[in-house]
Amino acid sequence: MLGASGRSRGTPGRPAEIRNYEPADEASWLRCRVLGFLATNHFDDVCQAKRRTDLELVALDGDVIAGILDVSVPGADATIDTVVVHPDRQGEGIATALLAEAVPRLERCGVRTLDAWTREDGPALNWFARNGFTESEHYLHVHASADELGTVLTARHGLVPAGAFLHARIEREAEMRQRFERVHVCRRMVRELRP
């Protein structure tokens, strides 16, 4: 875990308590993540257990997790793995308060760049922009149904394709949108931190 394990009340006007994730939080963490992603292009990014990361913060509303920020830190560059707020608490500044708690910890550990990969969800892109992130690169996520796969994949060994998740170059966006129903632009959002 990065940084101090203290508790914070967040910022004025935002009642959620911010603290490090604890193993006993897992069920509430999973519910918050699933419900928070439900109305986004990440609606199918469901996990049954929490994957551990280097910095794990939660915002609490009583005993219930209202927001999550998980960051992997392999070196001077860190990546936000999950940032999400429960739908009942969105728009209250909880994600921004979590980020405000994380950034000084990351800087103290020598992190110079914080990034995240997201799709074309307007609220998420607006949040990243408001918090000093800029887009540095992008490509396509293509979700192909079984019917759509027949035109691009051939299965062998008795396998029958039921669907696929594929990557494509951004230059092929128009073509991909014509051929596949579910295509998303995946964007790398980057924020430089103080050395």
mmCIF file of C-alpha atoms in Angstrom:
data_model
loop_
_atom_site.group_PDB
_atom_site.id
_atom_site.type_symbol
_atom_site.label_atom_id
_atom_site.label_comp_id
_atom_site.label_asym_id
_atom_site.label_seq_id
_atom_site.Cartn_x
_atom_site.Cartn_y
_atom_site.Cartn_z
ATOM 1 C CA MET A 1 0.000 0.000 0.000
ATOM 2 C CA LEU A 2 1.298 3.442 -0.866
ATOM 3 C CA GLY A 3 1.375 6.269 1.610
ATOM 4 C CA ALA A 4 -0.048 6.739 5.053
ATOM 5 C CA SER A 5 -3.031 4.726 6.176
ATOM 6 C CA GLY A 6 -4.845 7.678 7.684
ATOM 7 C CA ARG A 7 -8.466 8.626 7.210
ATOM 8 C CA SER A 8 -9.689 11.749 5.514
ATOM 9 C CA ARG A 9 -13.085 13.388 5.473
ATOM 10 C CA GLY A 10 -12.520 14.412 1.848
ATOM 11 C CA THR A 11 -13.102 18.040 0.945
ATOM 12 C CA PRO A 12 -15.664 20.467 2.385
ATOM 13 C CA GLY A 13 -19.192 19.773 1.186
ATOM 14 C CA ARG A 14 -18.366 16.148 0.393
ATOM 15 C CA PRO A 15 -19.328 13.985 3.359
ATOM 16 C CA ALA A 16 -17.706 10.744 2.207
ATOM 17 C CA GLU A 17 -14.848 9.497 4.401
ATOM 18 C CA ILE A 18 -11.768 8.463 2.415
ATOM 19 C CA ARG A 19 -9.468 5.696 3.623
ATOM 20 C CA ASN A 20 -7.398 2.769 2.384
ATOM 21 C CA TYR A 21 -9.270 -0.273 1.117
ATOM 22 C CA GLU A 22 -9.477 -3.138 3.623
ATOM 23 C CA PRO A 23 -10.163 -6.812 2.748
ATOM 24 C CA ALA A 24 -13.484 -6.645 4.638
ATOM 25 C CA ASP A 25 -14.612 -4.026 2.062
ATOM 26 C CA GLU A 26 -14.614 -6.465 -0.853
ATOM 27 C CA ALA A 27 -18.391 -7.127 -1.144
ATOM 28 C CA SER A 28 -19.243 -3.421 -0.927
ATOM 29 C CA TRP A 29 -16.360 -2.595 -3.320
ATOM 30 C CA LEU A 30 -17.680 -5.087 -5.901
ATOM 31 C CA ARG A 31 -21.248 -3.689 -5.652
ATOM 32 C CA CYS A 32 -20.030 -0.113 -6.068
ATOM 33 C CA ARG A 33 -17.902 -1.046 -9.080
ATOM 34 C CA VAL A 34 -20.657 -2.987 -10.870
ATOM 35 C CA LEU A 35 -23.352 -0.367 -10.219
ATOM 36 C CA GLY A 36 -21.017 2.504 -11.110
ATOM 37 C CA PHE A 37 -20.023 0.914 -14.432
ATOM 38 C CA LEU A 38 -23.569 -0.129 -15.369
ATOM 39 C CA ALA A 39 -24.484 3.095 -17.212
ATOM 40 C CA THR A 40 -21.083 3.372 -18.961
ATOM 41 C CA ASN A 41 -19.407 1.700 -21.933
ATOM 42 C CA HIS A 42 -17.620 -0.503 -19.367
ATOM 43 C CA PHE A 43 -20.911 -2.144 -18.286
ATOM 44 C CA ASP A 44 -19.597 -5.644 -19.009
ATOM 45 C CA ASP A 45 -16.306 -5.225 -17.096
ATOM 46 C CA VAL A 46 -17.509 -7.329 -14.169
ATOM 47 C CA CYS A 47 -15.277 -9.120 -11.702
ATOM 48 C CA GLN A 48 -16.210 -11.538 -8.929
ATOM 49 C CA ALA A 49 -13.213 -10.711 -6.740
ATOM 50 C CA LYS A 50 -11.145 -7.595 -6.254
ATOM 51 C CA ARG A 51 -7.765 -7.573 -7.960
ATOM 52 C CA ARG A 52 -5.082 -6.074 -5.722
ATOM 53 C CA THR A 53 -3.262 -2.903 -6.804
ATOM 54 C CA ASP A 54 -0.563 -0.744 -5.217
ATOM 55 C CA LEU A 55 -2.813 2.098 -4.059
ATOM 56 C CA GLU A 56 -6.411 1.284 -3.110
ATOM 57 C CA LEU A 57 -8.660 4.037 -1.772
ATOM 58 C CA VAL A 58 -12.361 3.972 -0.949
ATOM 59 C CA ALA A 59 -14.850 6.698 -0.100
ATOM 60 C CA LEU A 60 -17.375 5.633 2.501
ATOM 61 C CA ASP A 61 -20.981 6.610 3.061
ATOM 62 C CA GLY A 62 -21.436 5.102 6.494
ATOM 63 C CA ASP A 63 -20.342 1.479 6.073
ATOM 64 C CA VAL A 64 -21.077 1.412 2.325
ATOM 65 C CA ILE A 65 -18.464 2.172 -0.312
ATOM 66 C CA ALA A 66 -19.563 5.172 -2.386
ATOM 67 C CA GLY A 67 -16.381 5.529 -4.484
ATOM 68 C CA ILE A 68 -13.268 3.628 -5.526
ATOM 69 C CA LEU A 69 -9.823 4.589 -6.787
ATOM 70 C CA ASP A 70 -7.301 1.810 -7.495
ATOM 71 C CA VAL A 71 -3.875 2.609 -8.959
ATOM 72 C CA SER A 72 -1.087 0.296 -10.149
ATOM 73 C CA VAL A 73 2.416 1.693 -9.690
ATOM 74 C CA PRO A 74 5.078 -0.322 -11.521
ATOM 75 C CA GLY A 75 7.538 2.591 -11.410
ATOM 76 C CA ALA A 76 7.570 6.300 -12.269
ATOM 77 C CA ASP A 77 4.447 5.809 -14.378
ATOM 78 C CA ALA A 78 1.224 4.787 -12.618
ATOM 79 C CA THR A 79 -2.128 3.696 -14.041
ATOM 80 C CA ILE A 80 -5.599 4.154 -12.624
ATOM 81 C CA ASP A 81 -7.152 0.692 -12.821
ATOM 82 C CA THR A 82 -10.542 1.700 -11.421
ATOM 83 C CA VAL A 83 -12.143 5.017 -10.624
ATOM 84 C CA VAL A 84 -15.894 4.823 -10.079
ATOM 85 C CA VAL A 85 -18.610 6.304 -7.890
ATOM 86 C CA HIS A 86 -21.854 4.623 -6.878
ATOM 87 C CA PRO A 87 -24.718 5.978 -9.061
ATOM 88 C CA ASP A 88 -26.553 7.389 -6.018
ATOM 89 C CA ARG A 89 -23.521 9.550 -5.145
ATOM 90 C CA GLN A 90 -22.286 10.667 -8.568
ATOM 91 C CA GLY A 91 -21.817 14.398 -9.117
ATOM 92 C CA GLU A 92 -20.821 15.078 -5.489
ATOM 93 C CA GLY A 93 -17.060 15.312 -6.080
ATOM 94 C CA ILE A 94 -16.213 11.920 -4.593
ATOM 95 C CA ALA A 95 -13.938 10.802 -7.458
ATOM 96 C CA THR A 96 -12.138 14.148 -7.337
ATOM 97 C CA ALA A 97 -11.670 13.828 -3.563
ATOM 98 C CA LEU A 98 -10.244 10.315 -4.033
ATOM 99 C CA LEU A 99 -7.822 11.629 -6.667
ATOM 100 C CA ALA A 100 -6.827 14.529 -4.388
ATOM 101 C CA GLU A 101 -5.946 11.980 -1.687
ATOM 102 C CA ALA A 102 -4.004 9.770 -4.130
ATOM 103 C CA VAL A 103 -1.879 12.341 -5.980
ATOM 104 C CA PRO A 104 0.316 13.454 -3.027
ATOM 105 C CA ARG A 105 0.924 9.811 -2.070
ATOM 106 C CA LEU A 106 1.952 8.983 -5.653
ATOM 107 C CA GLU A 107 4.220 12.038 -5.861
ATOM 108 C CA ARG A 108 5.944 11.106 -2.572
ATOM 109 C CA CYS A 109 6.697 7.696 -4.098
ATOM 110 C CA GLY A 110 8.325 9.255 -7.182
ATOM 111 C CA VAL A 111 5.469 8.805 -9.643
ATOM 112 C CA ARG A 112 5.795 11.342 -12.469
ATOM 113 C CA THR A 113 2.947 10.299 -14.763
ATOM 114 C CA LEU A 114 -0.552 9.083 -13.914
ATOM 115 C CA ASP A 115 -2.643 7.642 -16.707
ATOM 116 C CA ALA A 116 -5.927 5.823 -17.284
ATOM 117 C CA TRP A 117 -7.588 4.119 -20.213
ATOM 118 C CA THR A 118 -11.230 4.983 -20.810
ATOM 119 C CA ARG A 119 -13.796 4.923 -23.557
ATOM 120 C CA GLU A 120 -15.988 7.673 -24.975
ATOM 121 C CA ASP A 121 -18.176 8.132 -21.888
ATOM 122 C CA GLY A 122 -18.826 11.892 -21.714
ATOM 123 C CA PRO A 123 -18.949 12.180 -17.903
ATOM 124 C CA ALA A 124 -15.681 10.240 -17.530
ATOM 125 C CA LEU A 125 -13.894 12.272 -20.211
ATOM 126 C CA ASN A 126 -15.136 15.506 -18.632
ATOM 127 C CA TRP A 127 -13.920 14.365 -15.206
ATOM 128 C CA PHE A 128 -10.462 13.551 -16.561
ATOM 129 C CA ALA A 129 -10.258 16.938 -18.322
ATOM 130 C CA ARG A 130 -11.362 18.829 -15.179
ATOM 131 C CA ASN A 131 -8.663 17.032 -13.223
ATOM 132 C CA GLY A 132 -5.742 17.888 -15.500
ATOM 133 C CA PHE A 133 -5.632 14.815 -17.763
ATOM 134 C CA THR A 134 -5.136 15.090 -21.522
ATOM 135 C CA GLU A 135 -5.563 12.461 -24.210
ATOM 136 C CA SER A 136 -2.251 11.074 -25.463
ATOM 137 C CA GLU A 137 -3.277 8.164 -27.697
ATOM 138 C CA HIS A 138 -6.267 6.104 -28.736
ATOM 139 C CA TYR A 139 -7.367 2.968 -30.587
ATOM 140 C CA LEU A 140 -10.582 0.973 -31.025
ATOM 141 C CA HIS A 141 -12.239 -1.681 -28.878
ATOM 142 C CA VAL A 142 -14.465 -3.883 -31.026
ATOM 143 C CA HIS A 143 -16.967 -6.268 -29.436
ATOM 144 C CA ALA A 144 -18.042 -8.736 -32.100
ATOM 145 C CA SER A 145 -21.110 -10.930 -31.736
ATOM 146 C CA ALA A 146 -21.188 -14.519 -32.997
ATOM 147 C CA ASP A 147 -22.994 -13.357 -36.146
ATOM 148 C CA GLU A 148 -20.450 -10.606 -36.794
ATOM 149 C CA LEU A 149 -17.481 -12.925 -36.220
ATOM 150 C CA GLY A 150 -18.177 -15.069 -39.260
ATOM 151 C CA THR A 151 -16.738 -12.342 -41.448
ATOM 152 C CA VAL A 152 -13.452 -11.947 -39.569
ATOM 153 C CA LEU A 153 -12.525 -15.156 -37.726
ATOM 154 C CA THR A 154 -12.258 -18.793 -38.615
ATOM 155 C CA ALA A 155 -12.390 -21.319 -35.789
ATOM 156 C CA ARG A 156 -10.640 -24.688 -35.816
ATOM 157 C CA HIS A 157 -10.413 -27.726 -33.559
ATOM 158 C CA GLY A 158 -14.192 -27.945 -33.147
ATOM 159 C CA LEU A 159 -14.468 -24.484 -31.597
ATOM 160 C CA VAL A 160 -17.447 -22.291 -32.406
ATOM 161 C CA PRO A 161 -16.939 -18.549 -31.870
ATOM 162 C CA ALA A 162 -19.594 -17.061 -29.588
ATOM 163 C CA GLY A 163 -18.182 -13.547 -29.563
ATOM 164 C CA ALA A 164 -14.857 -11.731 -29.385
ATOM 165 C CA PHE A 165 -13.179 -8.651 -27.984
ATOM 166 C CA LEU A 166 -10.786 -7.156 -30.546
ATOM 167 C CA HIS A 167 -8.509 -4.138 -30.987
ATOM 168 C CA ALA A 168 -8.282 -2.068 -34.178
ATOM 169 C CA ARG A 169 -6.411 0.997 -35.363
ATOM 170 C CA ILE A 170 -8.265 4.291 -35.027
ATOM 171 C CA GLU A 171 -7.840 4.928 -38.768
ATOM 172 C CA ARG A 172 -10.301 2.081 -39.392
ATOM 173 C CA GLU A 173 -13.059 3.522 -37.177
ATOM 174 C CA ALA A 174 -15.590 4.185 -39.973
ATOM 175 C CA GLU A 175 -15.128 0.688 -41.381
ATOM 176 C CA MET A 176 -15.382 -0.952 -37.939
ATOM 177 C CA ARG A 177 -18.560 0.980 -37.103
ATOM 178 C CA GLN A 178 -20.112 -0.226 -40.369
ATOM 179 C CA ARG A 179 -19.220 -3.866 -39.715
ATOM 180 C CA PHE A 180 -19.779 -4.131 -35.950
ATOM 181 C CA GLU A 181 -22.547 -2.900 -33.697
ATOM 182 C CA ARG A 182 -20.386 -2.237 -30.646
ATOM 183 C CA VAL A 183 -17.240 -0.198 -31.269
ATOM 184 C CA HIS A 184 -15.608 2.120 -28.710
ATOM 185 C CA VAL A 185 -12.717 4.537 -28.922
ATOM 186 C CA CYS A 186 -10.329 3.638 -26.106
ATOM 187 C CA ARG A 187 -8.382 6.684 -24.922
ATOM 188 C CA ARG A 188 -5.258 6.988 -22.814
ATOM 189 C CA MET A 189 -5.685 9.959 -20.498
ATOM 190 C CA VAL A 190 -2.463 11.272 -18.922
ATOM 191 C CA ARG A 191 -1.646 13.707 -16.134
ATOM 192 C CA GLU A 192 1.887 14.782 -15.316
ATOM 193 C CA LEU A 193 2.633 14.917 -11.580
ATOM 194 C CA ARG A 194 5.173 17.035 -9.725
ATOM 195 C CA PRO A 195 8.596 15.406 -9.488
#
